[in-house]
mmCIF file of N, CA and C and ligand atoms in Angstrom:
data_model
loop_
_atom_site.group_PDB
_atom_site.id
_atom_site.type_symbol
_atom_site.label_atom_id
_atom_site.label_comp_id
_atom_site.label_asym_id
_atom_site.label_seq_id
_atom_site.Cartn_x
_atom_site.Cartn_y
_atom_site.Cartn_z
ATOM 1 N N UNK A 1 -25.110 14.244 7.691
ATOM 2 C CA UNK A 1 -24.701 14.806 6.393
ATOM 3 C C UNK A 1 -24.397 13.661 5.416
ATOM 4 N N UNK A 2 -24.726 14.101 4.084
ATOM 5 C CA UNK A 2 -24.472 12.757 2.989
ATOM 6 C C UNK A 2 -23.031 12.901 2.447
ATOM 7 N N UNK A 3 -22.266 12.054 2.317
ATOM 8 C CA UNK A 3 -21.200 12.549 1.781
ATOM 9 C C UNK A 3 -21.031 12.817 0.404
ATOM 10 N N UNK A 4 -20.421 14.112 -0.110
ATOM 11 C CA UNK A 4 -20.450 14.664 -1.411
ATOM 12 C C UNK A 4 -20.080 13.489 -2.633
ATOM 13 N N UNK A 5 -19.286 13.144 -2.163
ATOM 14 C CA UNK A 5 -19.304 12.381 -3.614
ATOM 15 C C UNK A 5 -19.235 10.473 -2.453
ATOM 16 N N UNK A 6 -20.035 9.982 -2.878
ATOM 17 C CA UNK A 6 -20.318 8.949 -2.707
ATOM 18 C C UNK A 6 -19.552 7.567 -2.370
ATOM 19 N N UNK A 7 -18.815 7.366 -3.343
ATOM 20 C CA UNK A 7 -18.020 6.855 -3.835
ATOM 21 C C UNK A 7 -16.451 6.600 -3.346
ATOM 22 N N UNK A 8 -16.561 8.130 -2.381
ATOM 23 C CA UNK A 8 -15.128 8.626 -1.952
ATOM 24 C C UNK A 8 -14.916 8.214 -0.226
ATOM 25 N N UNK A 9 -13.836 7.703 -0.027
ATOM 26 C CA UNK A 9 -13.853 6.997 1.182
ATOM 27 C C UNK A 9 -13.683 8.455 1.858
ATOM 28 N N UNK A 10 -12.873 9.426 1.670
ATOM 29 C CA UNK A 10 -12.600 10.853 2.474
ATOM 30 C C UNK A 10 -14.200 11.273 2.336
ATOM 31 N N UNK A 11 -14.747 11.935 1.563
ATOM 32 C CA UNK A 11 -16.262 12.469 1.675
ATOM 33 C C UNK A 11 -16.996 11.432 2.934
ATOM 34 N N UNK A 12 -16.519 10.134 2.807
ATOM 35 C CA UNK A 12 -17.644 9.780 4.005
ATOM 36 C C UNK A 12 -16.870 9.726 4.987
ATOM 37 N N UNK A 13 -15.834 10.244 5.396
ATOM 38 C CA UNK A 13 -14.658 11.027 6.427
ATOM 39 C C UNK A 13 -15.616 11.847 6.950
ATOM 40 N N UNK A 14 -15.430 13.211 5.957
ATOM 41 C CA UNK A 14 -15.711 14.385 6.353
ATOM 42 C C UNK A 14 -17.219 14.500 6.561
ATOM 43 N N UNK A 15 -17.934 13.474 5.915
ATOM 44 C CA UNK A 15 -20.023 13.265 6.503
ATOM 45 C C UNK A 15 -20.197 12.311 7.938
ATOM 46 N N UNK A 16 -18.952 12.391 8.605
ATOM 47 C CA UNK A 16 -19.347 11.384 9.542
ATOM 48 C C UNK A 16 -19.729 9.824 9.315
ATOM 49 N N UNK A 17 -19.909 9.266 8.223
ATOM 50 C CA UNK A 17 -20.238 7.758 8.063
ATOM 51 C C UNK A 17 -19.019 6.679 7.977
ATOM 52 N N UNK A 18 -17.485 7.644 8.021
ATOM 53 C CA UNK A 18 -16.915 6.634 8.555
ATOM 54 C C UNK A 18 -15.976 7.328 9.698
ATOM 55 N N UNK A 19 -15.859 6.310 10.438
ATOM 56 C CA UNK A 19 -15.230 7.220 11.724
ATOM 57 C C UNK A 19 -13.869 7.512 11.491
ATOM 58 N N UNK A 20 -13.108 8.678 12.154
ATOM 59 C CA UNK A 20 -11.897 9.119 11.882
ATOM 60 C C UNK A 20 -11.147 9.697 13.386
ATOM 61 N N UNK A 21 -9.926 9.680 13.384
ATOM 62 C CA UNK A 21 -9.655 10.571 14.747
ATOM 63 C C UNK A 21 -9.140 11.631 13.911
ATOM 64 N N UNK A 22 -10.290 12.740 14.521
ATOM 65 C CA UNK A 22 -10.090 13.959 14.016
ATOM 66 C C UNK A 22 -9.246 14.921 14.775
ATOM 67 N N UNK A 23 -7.982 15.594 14.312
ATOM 68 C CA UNK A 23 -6.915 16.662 15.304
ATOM 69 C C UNK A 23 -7.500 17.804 14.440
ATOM 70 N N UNK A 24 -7.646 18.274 13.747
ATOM 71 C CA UNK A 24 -7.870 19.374 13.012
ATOM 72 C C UNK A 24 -9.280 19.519 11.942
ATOM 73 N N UNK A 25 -9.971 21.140 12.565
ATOM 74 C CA UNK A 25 -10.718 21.375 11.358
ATOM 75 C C UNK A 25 -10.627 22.759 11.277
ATOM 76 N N UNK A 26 -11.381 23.175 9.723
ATOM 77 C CA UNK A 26 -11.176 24.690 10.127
ATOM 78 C C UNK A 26 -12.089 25.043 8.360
ATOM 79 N N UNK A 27 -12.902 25.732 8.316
ATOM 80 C CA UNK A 27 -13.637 25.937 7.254
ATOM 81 C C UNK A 27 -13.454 24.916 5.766
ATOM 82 N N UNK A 28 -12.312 25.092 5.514
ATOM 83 C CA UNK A 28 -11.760 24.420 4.142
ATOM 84 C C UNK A 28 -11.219 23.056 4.580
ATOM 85 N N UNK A 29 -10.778 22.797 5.480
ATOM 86 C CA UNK A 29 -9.825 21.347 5.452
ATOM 87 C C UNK A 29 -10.405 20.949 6.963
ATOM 88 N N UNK A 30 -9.974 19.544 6.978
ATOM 89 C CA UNK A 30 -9.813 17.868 8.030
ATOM 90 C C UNK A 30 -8.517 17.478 8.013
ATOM 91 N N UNK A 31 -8.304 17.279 9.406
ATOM 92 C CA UNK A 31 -7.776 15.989 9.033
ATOM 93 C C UNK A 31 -7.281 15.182 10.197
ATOM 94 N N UNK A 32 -6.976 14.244 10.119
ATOM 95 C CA UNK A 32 -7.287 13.059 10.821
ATOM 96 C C UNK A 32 -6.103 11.933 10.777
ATOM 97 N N UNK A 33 -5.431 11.161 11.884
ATOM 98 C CA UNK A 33 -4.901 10.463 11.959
ATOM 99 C C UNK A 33 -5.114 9.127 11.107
ATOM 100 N N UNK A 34 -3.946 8.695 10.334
ATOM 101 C CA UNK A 34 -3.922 7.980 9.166
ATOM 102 C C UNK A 34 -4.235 6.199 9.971
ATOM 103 N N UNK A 35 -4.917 4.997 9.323
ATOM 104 C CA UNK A 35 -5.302 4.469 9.878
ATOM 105 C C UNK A 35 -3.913 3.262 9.847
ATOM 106 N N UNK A 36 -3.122 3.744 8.814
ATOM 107 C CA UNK A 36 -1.936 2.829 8.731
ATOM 108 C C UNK A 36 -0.395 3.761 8.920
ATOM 109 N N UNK A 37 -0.062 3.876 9.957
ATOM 110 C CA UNK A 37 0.951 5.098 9.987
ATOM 111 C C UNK A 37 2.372 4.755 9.846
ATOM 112 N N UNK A 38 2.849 5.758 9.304
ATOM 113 C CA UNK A 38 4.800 5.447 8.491
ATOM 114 C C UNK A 38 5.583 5.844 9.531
ATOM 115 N N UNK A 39 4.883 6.965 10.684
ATOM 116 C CA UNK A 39 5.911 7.698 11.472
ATOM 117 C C UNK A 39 5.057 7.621 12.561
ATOM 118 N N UNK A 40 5.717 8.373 14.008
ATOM 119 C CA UNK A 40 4.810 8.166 14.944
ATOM 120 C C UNK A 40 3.902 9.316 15.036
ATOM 121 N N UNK A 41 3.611 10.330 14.329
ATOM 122 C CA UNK A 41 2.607 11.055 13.922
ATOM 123 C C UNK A 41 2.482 11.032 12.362
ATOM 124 N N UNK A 42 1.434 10.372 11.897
ATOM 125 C CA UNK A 42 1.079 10.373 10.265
ATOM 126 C C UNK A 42 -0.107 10.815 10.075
ATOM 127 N N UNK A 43 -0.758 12.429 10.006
ATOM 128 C CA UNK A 43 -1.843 13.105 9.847
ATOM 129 C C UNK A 43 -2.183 13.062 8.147
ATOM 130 N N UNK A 44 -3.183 13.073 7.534
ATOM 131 C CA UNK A 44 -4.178 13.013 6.408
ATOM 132 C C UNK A 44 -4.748 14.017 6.730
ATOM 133 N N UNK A 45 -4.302 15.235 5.931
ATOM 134 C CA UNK A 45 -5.201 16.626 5.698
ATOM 135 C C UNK A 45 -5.870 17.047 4.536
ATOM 136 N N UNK A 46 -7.141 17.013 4.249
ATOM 137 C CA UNK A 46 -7.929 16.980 3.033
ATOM 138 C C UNK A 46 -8.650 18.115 3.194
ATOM 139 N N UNK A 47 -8.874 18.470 1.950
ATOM 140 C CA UNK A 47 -9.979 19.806 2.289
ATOM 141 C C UNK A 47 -11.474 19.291 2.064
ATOM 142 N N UNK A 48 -12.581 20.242 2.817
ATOM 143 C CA UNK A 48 -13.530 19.687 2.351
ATOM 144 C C UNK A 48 -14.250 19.542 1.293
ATOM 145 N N UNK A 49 -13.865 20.299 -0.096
ATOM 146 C CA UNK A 49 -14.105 19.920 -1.418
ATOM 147 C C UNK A 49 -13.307 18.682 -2.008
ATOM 148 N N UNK A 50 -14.295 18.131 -2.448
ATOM 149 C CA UNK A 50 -13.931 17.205 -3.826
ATOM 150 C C UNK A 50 -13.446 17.031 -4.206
ATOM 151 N N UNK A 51 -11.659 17.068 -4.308
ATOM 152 C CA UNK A 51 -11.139 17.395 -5.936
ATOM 153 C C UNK A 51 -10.333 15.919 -5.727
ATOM 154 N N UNK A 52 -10.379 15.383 -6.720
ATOM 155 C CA UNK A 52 -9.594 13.723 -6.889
ATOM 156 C C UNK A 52 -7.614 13.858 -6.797
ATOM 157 N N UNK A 53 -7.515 14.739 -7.406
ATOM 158 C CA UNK A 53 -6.240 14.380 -7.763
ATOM 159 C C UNK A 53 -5.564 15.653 -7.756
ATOM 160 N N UNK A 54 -3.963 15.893 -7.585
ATOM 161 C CA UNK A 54 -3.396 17.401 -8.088
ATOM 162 C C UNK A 54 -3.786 17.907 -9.706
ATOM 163 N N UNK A 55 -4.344 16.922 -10.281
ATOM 164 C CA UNK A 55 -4.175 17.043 -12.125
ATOM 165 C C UNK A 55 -5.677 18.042 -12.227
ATOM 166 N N UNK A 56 -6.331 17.890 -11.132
ATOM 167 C CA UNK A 56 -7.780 18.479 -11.014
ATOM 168 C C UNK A 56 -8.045 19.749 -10.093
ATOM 169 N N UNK A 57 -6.829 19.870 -9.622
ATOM 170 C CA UNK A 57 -6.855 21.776 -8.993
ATOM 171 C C UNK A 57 -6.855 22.937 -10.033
ATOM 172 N N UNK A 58 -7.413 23.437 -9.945
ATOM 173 C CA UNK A 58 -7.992 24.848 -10.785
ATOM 174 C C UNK A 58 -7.385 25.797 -10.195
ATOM 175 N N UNK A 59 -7.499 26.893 -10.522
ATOM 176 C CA UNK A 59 -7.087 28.282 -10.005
ATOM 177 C C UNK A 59 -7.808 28.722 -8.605
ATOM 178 N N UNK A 60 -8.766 28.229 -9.066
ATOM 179 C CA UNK A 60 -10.306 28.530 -8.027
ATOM 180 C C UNK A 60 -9.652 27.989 -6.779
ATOM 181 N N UNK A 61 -9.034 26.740 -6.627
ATOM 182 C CA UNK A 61 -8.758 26.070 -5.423
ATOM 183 C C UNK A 61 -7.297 26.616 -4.748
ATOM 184 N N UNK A 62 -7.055 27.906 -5.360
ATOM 185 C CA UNK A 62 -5.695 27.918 -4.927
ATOM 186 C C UNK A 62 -5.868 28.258 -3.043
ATOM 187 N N UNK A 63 -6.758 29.134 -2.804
ATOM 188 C CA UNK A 63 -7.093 29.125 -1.342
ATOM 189 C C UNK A 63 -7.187 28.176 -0.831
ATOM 190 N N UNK A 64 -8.169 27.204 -1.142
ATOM 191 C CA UNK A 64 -8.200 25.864 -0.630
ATOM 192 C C UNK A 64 -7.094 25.261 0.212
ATOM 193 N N UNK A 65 -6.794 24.324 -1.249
ATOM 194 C CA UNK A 65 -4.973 24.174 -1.703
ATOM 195 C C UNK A 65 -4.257 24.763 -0.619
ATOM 196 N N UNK A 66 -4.379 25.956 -0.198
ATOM 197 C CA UNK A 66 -2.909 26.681 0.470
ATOM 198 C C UNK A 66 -3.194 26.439 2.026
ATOM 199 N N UNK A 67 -4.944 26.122 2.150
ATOM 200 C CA UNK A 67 -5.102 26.070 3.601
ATOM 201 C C UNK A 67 -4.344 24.681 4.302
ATOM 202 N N UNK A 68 -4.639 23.549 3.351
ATOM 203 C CA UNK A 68 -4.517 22.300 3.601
ATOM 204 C C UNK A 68 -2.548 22.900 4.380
ATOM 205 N N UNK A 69 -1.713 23.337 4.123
ATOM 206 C CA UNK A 69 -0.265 23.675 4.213
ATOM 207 C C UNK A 69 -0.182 24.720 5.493
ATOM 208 N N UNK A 70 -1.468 25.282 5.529
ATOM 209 C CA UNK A 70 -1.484 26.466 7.307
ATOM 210 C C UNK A 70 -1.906 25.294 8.225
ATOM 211 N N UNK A 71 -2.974 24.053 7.669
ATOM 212 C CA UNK A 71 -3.220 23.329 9.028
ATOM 213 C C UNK A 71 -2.055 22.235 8.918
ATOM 214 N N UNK A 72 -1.569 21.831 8.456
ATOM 215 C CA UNK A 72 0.018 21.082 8.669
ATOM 216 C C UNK A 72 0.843 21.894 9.513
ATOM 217 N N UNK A 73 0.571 22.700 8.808
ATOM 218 C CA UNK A 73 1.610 23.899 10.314
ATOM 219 C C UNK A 73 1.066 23.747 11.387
ATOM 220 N N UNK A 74 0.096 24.373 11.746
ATOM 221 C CA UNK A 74 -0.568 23.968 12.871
ATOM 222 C C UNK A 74 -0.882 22.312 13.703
ATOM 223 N N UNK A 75 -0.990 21.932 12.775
ATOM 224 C CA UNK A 75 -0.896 20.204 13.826
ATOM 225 C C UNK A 75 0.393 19.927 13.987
ATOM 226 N N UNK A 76 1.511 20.516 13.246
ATOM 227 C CA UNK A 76 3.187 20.148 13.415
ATOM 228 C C UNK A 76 3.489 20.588 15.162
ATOM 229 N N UNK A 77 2.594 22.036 15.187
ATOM 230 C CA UNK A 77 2.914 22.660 16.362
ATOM 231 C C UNK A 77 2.558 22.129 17.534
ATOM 232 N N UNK A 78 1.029 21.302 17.308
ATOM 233 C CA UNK A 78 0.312 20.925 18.256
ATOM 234 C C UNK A 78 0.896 19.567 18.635
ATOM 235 N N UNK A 79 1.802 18.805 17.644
ATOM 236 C CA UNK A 79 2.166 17.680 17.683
ATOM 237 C C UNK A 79 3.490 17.678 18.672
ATOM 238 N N UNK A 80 4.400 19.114 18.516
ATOM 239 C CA UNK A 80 5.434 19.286 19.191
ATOM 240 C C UNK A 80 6.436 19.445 18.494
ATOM 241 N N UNK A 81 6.493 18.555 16.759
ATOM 242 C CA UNK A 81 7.738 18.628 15.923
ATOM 243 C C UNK A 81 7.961 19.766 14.868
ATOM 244 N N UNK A 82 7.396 20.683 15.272
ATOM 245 C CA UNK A 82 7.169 21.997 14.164
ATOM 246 C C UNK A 82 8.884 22.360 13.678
ATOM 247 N N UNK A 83 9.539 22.528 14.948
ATOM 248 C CA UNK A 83 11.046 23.028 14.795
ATOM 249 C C UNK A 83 11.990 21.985 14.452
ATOM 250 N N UNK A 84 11.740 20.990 15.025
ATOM 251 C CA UNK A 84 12.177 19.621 15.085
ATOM 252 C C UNK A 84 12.717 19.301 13.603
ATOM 253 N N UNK A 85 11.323 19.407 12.676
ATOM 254 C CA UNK A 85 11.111 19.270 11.138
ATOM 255 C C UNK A 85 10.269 18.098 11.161
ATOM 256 N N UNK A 86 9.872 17.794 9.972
ATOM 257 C CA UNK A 86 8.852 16.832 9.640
ATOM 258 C C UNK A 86 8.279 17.248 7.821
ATOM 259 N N UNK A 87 7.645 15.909 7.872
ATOM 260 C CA UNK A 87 7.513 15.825 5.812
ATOM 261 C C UNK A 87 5.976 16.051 5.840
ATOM 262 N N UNK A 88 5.717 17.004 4.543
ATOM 263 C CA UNK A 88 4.351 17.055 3.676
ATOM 264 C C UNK A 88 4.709 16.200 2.948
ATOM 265 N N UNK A 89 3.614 15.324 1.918
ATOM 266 C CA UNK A 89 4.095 15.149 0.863
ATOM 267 C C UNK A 89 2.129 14.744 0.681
ATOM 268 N N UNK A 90 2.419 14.813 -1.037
ATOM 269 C CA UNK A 90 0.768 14.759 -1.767
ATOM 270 C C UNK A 90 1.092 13.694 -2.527
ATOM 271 N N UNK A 91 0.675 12.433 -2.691
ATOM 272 C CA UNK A 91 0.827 11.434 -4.111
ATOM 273 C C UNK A 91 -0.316 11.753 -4.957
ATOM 274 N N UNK A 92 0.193 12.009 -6.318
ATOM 275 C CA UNK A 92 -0.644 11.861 -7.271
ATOM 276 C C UNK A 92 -0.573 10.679 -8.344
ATOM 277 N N UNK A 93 -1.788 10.028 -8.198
ATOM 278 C CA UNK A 93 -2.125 9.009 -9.326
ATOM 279 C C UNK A 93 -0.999 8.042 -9.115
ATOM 280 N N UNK A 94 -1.686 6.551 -10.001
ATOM 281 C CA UNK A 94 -0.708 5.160 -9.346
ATOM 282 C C UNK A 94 0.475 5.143 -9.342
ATOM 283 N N UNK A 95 1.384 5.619 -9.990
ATOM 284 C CA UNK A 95 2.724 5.757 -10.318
ATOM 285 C C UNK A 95 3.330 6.229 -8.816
ATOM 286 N N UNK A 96 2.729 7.211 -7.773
ATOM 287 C CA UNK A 96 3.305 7.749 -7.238
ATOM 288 C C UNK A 96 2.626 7.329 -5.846
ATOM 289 N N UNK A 97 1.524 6.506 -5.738
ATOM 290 C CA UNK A 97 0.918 5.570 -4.806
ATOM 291 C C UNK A 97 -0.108 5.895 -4.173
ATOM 292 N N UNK A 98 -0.955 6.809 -4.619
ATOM 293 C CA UNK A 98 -2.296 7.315 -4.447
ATOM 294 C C UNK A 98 -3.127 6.078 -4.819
ATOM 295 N N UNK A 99 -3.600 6.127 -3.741
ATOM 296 C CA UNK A 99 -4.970 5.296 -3.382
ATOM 297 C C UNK A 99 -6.562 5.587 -3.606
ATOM 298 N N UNK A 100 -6.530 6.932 -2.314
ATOM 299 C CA UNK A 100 -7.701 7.522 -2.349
ATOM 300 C C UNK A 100 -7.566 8.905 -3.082
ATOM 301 N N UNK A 101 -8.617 8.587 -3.950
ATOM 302 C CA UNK A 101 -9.013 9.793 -5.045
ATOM 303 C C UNK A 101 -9.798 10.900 -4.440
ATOM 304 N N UNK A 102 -9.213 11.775 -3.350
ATOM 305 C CA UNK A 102 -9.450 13.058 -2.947
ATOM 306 C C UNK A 102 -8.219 13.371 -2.014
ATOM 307 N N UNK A 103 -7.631 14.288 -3.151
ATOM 308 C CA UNK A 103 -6.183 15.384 -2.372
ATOM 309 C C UNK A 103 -6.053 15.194 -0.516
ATOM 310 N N UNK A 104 -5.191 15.181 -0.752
ATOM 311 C CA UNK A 104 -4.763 15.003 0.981
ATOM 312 C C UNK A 104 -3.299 15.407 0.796
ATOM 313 N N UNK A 105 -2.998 15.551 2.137
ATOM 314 C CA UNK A 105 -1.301 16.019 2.381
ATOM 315 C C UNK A 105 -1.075 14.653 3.471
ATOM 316 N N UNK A 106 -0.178 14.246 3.342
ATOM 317 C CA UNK A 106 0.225 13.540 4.253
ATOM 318 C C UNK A 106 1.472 14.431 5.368
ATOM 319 N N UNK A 107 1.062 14.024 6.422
ATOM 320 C CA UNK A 107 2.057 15.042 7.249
ATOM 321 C C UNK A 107 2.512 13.925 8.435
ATOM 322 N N UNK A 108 3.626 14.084 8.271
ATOM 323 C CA UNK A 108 4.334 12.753 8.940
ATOM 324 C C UNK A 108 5.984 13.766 9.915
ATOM 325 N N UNK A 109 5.773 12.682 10.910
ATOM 326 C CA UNK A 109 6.885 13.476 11.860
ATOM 327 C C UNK A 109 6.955 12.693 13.074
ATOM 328 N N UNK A 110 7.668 13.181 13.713
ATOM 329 C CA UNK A 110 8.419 12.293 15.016
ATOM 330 C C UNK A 110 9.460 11.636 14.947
ATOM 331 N N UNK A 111 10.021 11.258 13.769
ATOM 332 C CA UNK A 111 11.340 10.551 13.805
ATOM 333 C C UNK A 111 12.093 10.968 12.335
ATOM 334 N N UNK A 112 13.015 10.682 12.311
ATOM 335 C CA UNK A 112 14.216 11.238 11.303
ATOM 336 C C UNK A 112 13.254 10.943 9.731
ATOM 337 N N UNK A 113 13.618 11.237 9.006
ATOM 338 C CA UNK A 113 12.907 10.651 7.393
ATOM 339 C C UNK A 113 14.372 10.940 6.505
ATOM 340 N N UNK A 114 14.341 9.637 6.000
ATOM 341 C CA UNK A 114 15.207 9.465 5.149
ATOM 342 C C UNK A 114 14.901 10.310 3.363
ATOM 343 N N UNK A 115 15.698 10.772 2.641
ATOM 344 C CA UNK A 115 15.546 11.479 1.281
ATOM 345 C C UNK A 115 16.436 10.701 0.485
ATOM 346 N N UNK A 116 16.216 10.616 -0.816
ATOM 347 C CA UNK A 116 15.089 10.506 -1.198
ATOM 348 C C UNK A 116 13.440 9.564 -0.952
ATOM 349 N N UNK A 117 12.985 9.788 -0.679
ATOM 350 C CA UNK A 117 11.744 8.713 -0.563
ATOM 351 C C UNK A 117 11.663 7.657 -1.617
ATOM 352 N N UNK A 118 11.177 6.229 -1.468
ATOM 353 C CA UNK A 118 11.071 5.265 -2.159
ATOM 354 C C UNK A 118 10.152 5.566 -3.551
HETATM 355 P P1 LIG B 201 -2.522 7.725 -0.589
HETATM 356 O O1 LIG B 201 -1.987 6.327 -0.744
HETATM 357 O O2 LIG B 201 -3.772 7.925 -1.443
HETATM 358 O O3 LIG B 201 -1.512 8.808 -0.790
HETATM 359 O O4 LIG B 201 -2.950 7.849 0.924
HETATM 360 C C1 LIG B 201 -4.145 7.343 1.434
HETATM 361 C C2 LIG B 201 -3.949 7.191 2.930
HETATM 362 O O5 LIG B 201 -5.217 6.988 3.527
HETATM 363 C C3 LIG B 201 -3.077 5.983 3.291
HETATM 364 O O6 LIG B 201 -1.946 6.415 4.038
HETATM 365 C C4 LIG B 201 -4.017 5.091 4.097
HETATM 366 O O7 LIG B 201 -3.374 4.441 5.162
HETATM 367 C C5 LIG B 201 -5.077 6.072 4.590
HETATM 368 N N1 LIG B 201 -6.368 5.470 4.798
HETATM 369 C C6 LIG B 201 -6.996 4.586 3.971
HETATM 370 N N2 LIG B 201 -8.196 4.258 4.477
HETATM 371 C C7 LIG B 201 -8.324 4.932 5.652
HETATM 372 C C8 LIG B 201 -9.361 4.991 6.650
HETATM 373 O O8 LIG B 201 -10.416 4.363 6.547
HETATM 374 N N3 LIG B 201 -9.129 5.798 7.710
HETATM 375 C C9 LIG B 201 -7.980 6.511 7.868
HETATM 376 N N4 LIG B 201 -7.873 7.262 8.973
HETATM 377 N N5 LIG B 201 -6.986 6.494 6.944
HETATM 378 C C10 LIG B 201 -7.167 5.710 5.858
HETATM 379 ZN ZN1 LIG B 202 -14.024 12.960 -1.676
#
């Protein structure tokens, strides 16, 4: 498969051209163990559309969007820390430390997390 947008390090995730350890798929979303991790589980859940940034979700994506938050649930469970607790969080744009320009959730867990975040 070619990856949709070219350019995008996640699209060549989800086309196979760059390798990933994949825990989760499911029609709309991936995702895959982060290659630099904050916690001792740090999952990257992206859907498989395109969209760069939160500033670029439409209405259209609200399904999408909502799946990426059922498979966090689900890898929380599979991970063991579902009850435990554990953090989503989405960065949008440089200010807030987004890197790669296609939506992801970061889902992080296994050990305490301090609030507010840096
Ligand atoms: P952001 O900074 O955009 O919120 O998050 C991007 C995340 O992608 C970072 O946590 C970074 O470690 C992760 N990442 C960057 N490149 C790769 C890669 O090639 N493979 C994997 N598995 N994760 C990556
Ligand atoms: Zn992409």
């Amino acid at each position: 498969m070619t990856a949709a947008n070219p350019d995008c390090l996640f699209c060549k995730i989800l086309a196979g051209e760059i390798p990933a350890e994949i825990v989760y798929e499911s029609d709309t979303a991936i995702a895959f163990r982060d290659i630099n991790p904050q916690a001792p589980t740090h999952v990257v859940v992206i859907p498989r559309k395109h969209i760069a940034t939160i500033n670029d979700v439409t209405p259209d994506d609200e399904a999408v969007v909502g799946s990426l938050y059922s498979a966090a649930g689900a890898i929380a469970v599979a991970e063991g820390f579902a009850d435990e607790g554990y953090r989503v969080v989405m960065n949008c744009n440089a200010a807030a430390g987004q890197t790669v320009f296609h939506i992801h959730l970061h889902l992080l867990g296994g050990r305490t997390l301090t609030w507010p975040p840096g």
